[in-house]
Short mmCIF file of C-alpha atoms in Angstrom, two decimals:
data_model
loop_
_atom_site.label_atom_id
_atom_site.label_comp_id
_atom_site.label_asym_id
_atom_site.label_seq_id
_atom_site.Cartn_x
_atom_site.Cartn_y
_atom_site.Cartn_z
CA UNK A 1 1.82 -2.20 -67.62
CA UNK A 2 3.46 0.05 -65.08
CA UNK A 3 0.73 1.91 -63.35
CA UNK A 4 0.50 6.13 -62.42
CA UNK A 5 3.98 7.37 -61.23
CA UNK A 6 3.96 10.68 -59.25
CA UNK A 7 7.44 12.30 -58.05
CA UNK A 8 8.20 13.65 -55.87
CA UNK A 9 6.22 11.66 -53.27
CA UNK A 10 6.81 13.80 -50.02
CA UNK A 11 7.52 17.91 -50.31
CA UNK A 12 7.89 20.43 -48.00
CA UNK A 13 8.16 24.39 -49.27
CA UNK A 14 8.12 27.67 -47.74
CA UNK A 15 5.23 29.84 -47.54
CA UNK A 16 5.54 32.06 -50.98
CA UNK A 17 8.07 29.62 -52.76
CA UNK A 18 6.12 27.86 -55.89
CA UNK A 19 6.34 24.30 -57.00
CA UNK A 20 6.14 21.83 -59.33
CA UNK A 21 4.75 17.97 -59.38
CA UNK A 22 5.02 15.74 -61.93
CA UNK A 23 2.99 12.73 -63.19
CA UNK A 24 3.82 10.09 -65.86
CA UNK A 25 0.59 8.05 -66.75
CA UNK A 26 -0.09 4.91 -67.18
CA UNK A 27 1.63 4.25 -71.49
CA UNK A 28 -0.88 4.21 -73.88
CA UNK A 29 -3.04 6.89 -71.68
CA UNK A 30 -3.73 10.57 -73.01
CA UNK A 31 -5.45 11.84 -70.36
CA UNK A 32 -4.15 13.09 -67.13
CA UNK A 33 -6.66 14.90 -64.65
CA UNK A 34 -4.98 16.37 -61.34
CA UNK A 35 -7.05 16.41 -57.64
CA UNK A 36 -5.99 18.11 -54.54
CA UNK A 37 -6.85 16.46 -51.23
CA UNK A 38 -7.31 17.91 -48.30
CA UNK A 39 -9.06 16.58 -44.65
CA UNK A 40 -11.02 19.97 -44.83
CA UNK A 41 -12.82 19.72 -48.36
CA UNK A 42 -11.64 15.94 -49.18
CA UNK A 43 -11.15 15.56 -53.10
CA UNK A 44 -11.07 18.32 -55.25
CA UNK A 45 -10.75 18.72 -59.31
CA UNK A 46 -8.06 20.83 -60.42
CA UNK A 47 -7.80 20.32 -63.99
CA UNK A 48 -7.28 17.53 -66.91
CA UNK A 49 -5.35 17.37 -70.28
CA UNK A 50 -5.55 15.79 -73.02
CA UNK A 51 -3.40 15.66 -76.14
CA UNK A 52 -1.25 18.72 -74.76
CA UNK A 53 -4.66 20.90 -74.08
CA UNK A 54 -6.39 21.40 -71.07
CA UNK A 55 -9.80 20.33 -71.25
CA UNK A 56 -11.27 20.98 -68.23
CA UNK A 57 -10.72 22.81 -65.73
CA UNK A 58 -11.68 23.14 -61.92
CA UNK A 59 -12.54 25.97 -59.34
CA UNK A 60 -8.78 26.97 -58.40
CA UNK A 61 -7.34 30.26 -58.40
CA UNK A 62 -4.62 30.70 -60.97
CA UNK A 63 -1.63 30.13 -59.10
CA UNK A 64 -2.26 26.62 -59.77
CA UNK A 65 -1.68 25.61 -63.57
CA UNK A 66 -1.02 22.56 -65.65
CA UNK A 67 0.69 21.42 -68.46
CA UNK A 68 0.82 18.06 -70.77
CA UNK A 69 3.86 17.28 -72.62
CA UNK A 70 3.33 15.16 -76.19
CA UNK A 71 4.75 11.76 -74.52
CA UNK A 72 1.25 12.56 -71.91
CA UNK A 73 3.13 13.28 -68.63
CA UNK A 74 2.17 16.17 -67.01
CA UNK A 75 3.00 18.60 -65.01
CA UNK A 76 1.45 20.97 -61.99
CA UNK A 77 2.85 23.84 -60.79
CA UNK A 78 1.31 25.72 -57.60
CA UNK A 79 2.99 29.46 -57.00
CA UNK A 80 3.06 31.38 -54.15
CA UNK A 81 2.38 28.36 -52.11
CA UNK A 82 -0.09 29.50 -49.07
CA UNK A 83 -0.52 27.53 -45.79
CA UNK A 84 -3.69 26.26 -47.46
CA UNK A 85 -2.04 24.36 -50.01
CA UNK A 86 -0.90 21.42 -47.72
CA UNK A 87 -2.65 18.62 -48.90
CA UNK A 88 -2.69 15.20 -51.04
CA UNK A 89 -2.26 15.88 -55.06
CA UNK A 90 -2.76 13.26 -56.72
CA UNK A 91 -3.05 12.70 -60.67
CA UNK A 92 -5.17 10.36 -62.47
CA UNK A 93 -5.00 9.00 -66.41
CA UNK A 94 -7.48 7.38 -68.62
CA UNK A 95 -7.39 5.78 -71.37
CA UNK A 96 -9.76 6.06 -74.61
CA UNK A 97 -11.34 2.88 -74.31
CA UNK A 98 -12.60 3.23 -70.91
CA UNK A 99 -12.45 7.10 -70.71
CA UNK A 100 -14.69 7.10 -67.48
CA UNK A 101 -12.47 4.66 -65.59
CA UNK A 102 -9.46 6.56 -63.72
CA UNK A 103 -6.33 5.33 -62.89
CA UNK A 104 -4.65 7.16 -59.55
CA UNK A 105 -1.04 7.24 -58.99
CA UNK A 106 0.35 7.52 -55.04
CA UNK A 107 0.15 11.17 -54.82
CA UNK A 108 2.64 13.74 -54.15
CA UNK A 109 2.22 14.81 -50.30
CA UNK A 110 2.91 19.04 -50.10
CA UNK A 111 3.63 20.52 -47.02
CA UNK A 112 3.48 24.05 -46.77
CA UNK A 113 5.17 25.83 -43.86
CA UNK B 1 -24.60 19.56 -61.95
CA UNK B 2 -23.88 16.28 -59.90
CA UNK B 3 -22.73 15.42 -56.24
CA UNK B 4 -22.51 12.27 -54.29
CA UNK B 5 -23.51 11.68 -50.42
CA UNK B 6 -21.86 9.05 -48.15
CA UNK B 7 -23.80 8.46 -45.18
CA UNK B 8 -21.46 8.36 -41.94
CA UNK B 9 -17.54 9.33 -41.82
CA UNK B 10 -16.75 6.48 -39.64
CA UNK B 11 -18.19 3.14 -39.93
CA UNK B 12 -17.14 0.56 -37.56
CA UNK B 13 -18.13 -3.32 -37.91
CA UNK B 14 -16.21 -6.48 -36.06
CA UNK B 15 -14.12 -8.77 -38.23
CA UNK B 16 -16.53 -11.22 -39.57
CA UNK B 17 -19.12 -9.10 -39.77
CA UNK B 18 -21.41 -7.17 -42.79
CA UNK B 19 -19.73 -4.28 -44.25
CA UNK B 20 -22.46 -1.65 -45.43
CA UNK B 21 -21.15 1.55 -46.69
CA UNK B 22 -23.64 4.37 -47.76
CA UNK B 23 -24.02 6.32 -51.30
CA UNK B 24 -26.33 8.53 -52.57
CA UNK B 25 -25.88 10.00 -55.69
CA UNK B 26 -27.34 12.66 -57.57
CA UNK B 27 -27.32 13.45 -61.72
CA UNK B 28 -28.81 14.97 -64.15
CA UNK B 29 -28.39 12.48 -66.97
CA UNK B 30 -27.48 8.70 -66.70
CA UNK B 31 -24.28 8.20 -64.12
CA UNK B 32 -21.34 5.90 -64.23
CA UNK B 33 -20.70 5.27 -60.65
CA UNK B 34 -17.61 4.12 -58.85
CA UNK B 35 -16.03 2.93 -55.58
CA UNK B 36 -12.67 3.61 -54.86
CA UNK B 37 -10.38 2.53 -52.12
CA UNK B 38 -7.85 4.67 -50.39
CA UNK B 39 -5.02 3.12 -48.17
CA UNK B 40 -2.74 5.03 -45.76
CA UNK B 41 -0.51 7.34 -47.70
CA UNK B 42 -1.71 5.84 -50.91
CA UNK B 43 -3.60 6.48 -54.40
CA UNK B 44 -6.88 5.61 -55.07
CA UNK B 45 -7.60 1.73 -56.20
CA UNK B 46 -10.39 1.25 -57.76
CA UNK B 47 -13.52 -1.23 -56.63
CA UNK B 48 -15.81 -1.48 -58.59
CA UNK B 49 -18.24 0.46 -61.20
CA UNK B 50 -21.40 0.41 -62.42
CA UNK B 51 -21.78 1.69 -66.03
CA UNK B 52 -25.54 0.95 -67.41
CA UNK B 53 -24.96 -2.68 -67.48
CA UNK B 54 -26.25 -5.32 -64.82
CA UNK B 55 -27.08 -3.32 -61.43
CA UNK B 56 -25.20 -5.60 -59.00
CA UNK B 57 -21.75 -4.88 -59.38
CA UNK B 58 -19.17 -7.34 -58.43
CA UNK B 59 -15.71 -5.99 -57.54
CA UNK B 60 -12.34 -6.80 -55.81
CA UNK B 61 -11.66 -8.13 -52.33
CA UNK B 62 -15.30 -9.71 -52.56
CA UNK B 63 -17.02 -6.37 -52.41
CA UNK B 64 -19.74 -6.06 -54.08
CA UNK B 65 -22.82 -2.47 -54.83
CA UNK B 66 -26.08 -2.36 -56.12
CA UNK B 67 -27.63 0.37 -58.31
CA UNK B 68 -30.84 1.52 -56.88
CA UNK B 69 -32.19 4.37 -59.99
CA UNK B 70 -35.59 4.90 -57.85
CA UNK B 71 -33.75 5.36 -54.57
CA UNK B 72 -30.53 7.14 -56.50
CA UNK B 73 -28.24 4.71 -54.26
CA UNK B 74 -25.74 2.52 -54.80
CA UNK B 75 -24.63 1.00 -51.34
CA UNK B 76 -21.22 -0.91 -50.72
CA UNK B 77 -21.48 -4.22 -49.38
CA UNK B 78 -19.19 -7.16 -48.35
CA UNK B 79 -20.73 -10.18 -46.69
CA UNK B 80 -17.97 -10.71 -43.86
CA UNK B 81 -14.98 -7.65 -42.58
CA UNK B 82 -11.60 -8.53 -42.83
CA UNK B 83 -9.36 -6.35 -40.91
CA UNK B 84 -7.29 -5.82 -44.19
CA UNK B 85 -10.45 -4.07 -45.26
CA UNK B 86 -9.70 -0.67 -42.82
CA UNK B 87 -9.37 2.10 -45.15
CA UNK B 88 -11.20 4.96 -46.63
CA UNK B 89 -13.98 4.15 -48.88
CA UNK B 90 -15.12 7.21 -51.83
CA UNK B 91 -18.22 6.64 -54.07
CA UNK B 92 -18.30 8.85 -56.78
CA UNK B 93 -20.39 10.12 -59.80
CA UNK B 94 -19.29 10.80 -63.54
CA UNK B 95 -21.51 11.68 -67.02
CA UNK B 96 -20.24 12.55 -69.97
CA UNK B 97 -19.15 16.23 -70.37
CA UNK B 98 -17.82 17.54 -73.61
CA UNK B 99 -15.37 14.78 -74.32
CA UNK B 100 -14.60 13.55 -70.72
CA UNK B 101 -16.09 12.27 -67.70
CA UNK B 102 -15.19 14.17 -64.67
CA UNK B 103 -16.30 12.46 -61.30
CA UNK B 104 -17.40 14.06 -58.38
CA UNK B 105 -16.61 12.42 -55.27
CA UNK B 106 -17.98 11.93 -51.96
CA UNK B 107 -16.30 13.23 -48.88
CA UNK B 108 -15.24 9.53 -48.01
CA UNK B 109 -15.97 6.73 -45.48
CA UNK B 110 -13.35 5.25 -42.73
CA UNK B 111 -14.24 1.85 -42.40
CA UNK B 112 -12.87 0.68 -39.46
CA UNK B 113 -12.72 -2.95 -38.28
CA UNK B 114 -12.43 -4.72 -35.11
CA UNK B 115 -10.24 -8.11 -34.18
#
């Protein structure tokens, strides 16, 4: 099976543009969860999805949001991008067998100038 | 409300020698418990994972972790370094919450290894 495929792998937007990262999982996997990393606060939970919904949800502010289209891939979008938002997003799927065990793609590496 | 703690940002062993990389973990109801390891401009790969069954957990690349529940540990461990090994090491925690398992993740561990 192919494994996690992020795109684009290396961004770099403007201070107030907005932005959007994609994520196809791994086929066969419904649920997509999406981390931001950053040196400063290393690996944080942004959200997850599952079956088009978002079931959880992290402690972001709401520029960042999430969607999950019904083949699973998903979608993040960050707007009015801040200096702060430089970091390491990477996405994750499960599957429902083994819905504890994630399954990271590369990441998409945002830098925000 | 869980959170994991890895003992020591840096960790630096010569080739050949023991790897031990620190995790403590803490959770209110019965964890599954993972290591994950992250290369240069890469995802993360998982380990290894303990998940109720037997307590010492083989994984990949000969590492291996033990499940402590009195000491709430669960300590990486490979018997000799390989210098293929240098990357950054997470441990992280995950329980059941609603219908998913959400893990929390420690701030990470360079391992760093010397010819």
């Amino acid at each position: 099976k192919a494994g996690v495929t992020q795109t684009p792998r290396y961004l770099i937007k403007t201070r107030g543009q907005q932005v959007t990262l994609s994520c196809s999982p791994i086929s066969g996997h419904r649920s997509v969860s999406w981390y931001q990393q950053t040196p400063g606060q290393g690996l944080q939970f942004l959200f997850e999805y599952f079956s088009e919904t978002q079931r959880n949800k992290g402690n972001f502010p709401g520029r960042f949001s999430g969607r999950q289209f019904s083949n699973s891939r998903s979608e993040m979008n960050v707007s009015t991008l801040e200096l702060g938002d430089s970091a390491l997003y990477l996405c994750a799927s499960t599957g429902t067998g083994t819905s504890y065990e994630q399954y990271f793609g590369p990441g998409t590496r945002l830098t925000v100038t | 409300a869980q959170s994991v703690t890895q003992l020591g940002s840096h960790v630096s062993v010569s080739e050949g020698a023991l790897v031990l990389l620190r995790c403590n973990y803490s959770s209110s109801v019965p964890p599954y418990l993972f290591w994950y390891v992250q290369y240069p401009n890469q995802g993360l790969q998982l380990l290894l994972k303990y998940t109720s069954a037997a307590t010492l957990v083989k994984g990949i690349n000969g590492f291996e972790a033990e499940f402590k529940k009195s000491e709430t540990s669960f300590h990486l461990t490979k018997p000799s370094a390989h210098m293929s090994d240098a990357a950054e090491y997470f441990c992280a925690v995950s329980s059941r919450s609603g219908g998913s398992y959400i893990p929390t993740f420690g701030r990470g561990t360079s391992l760093i290894v010397h010819p």
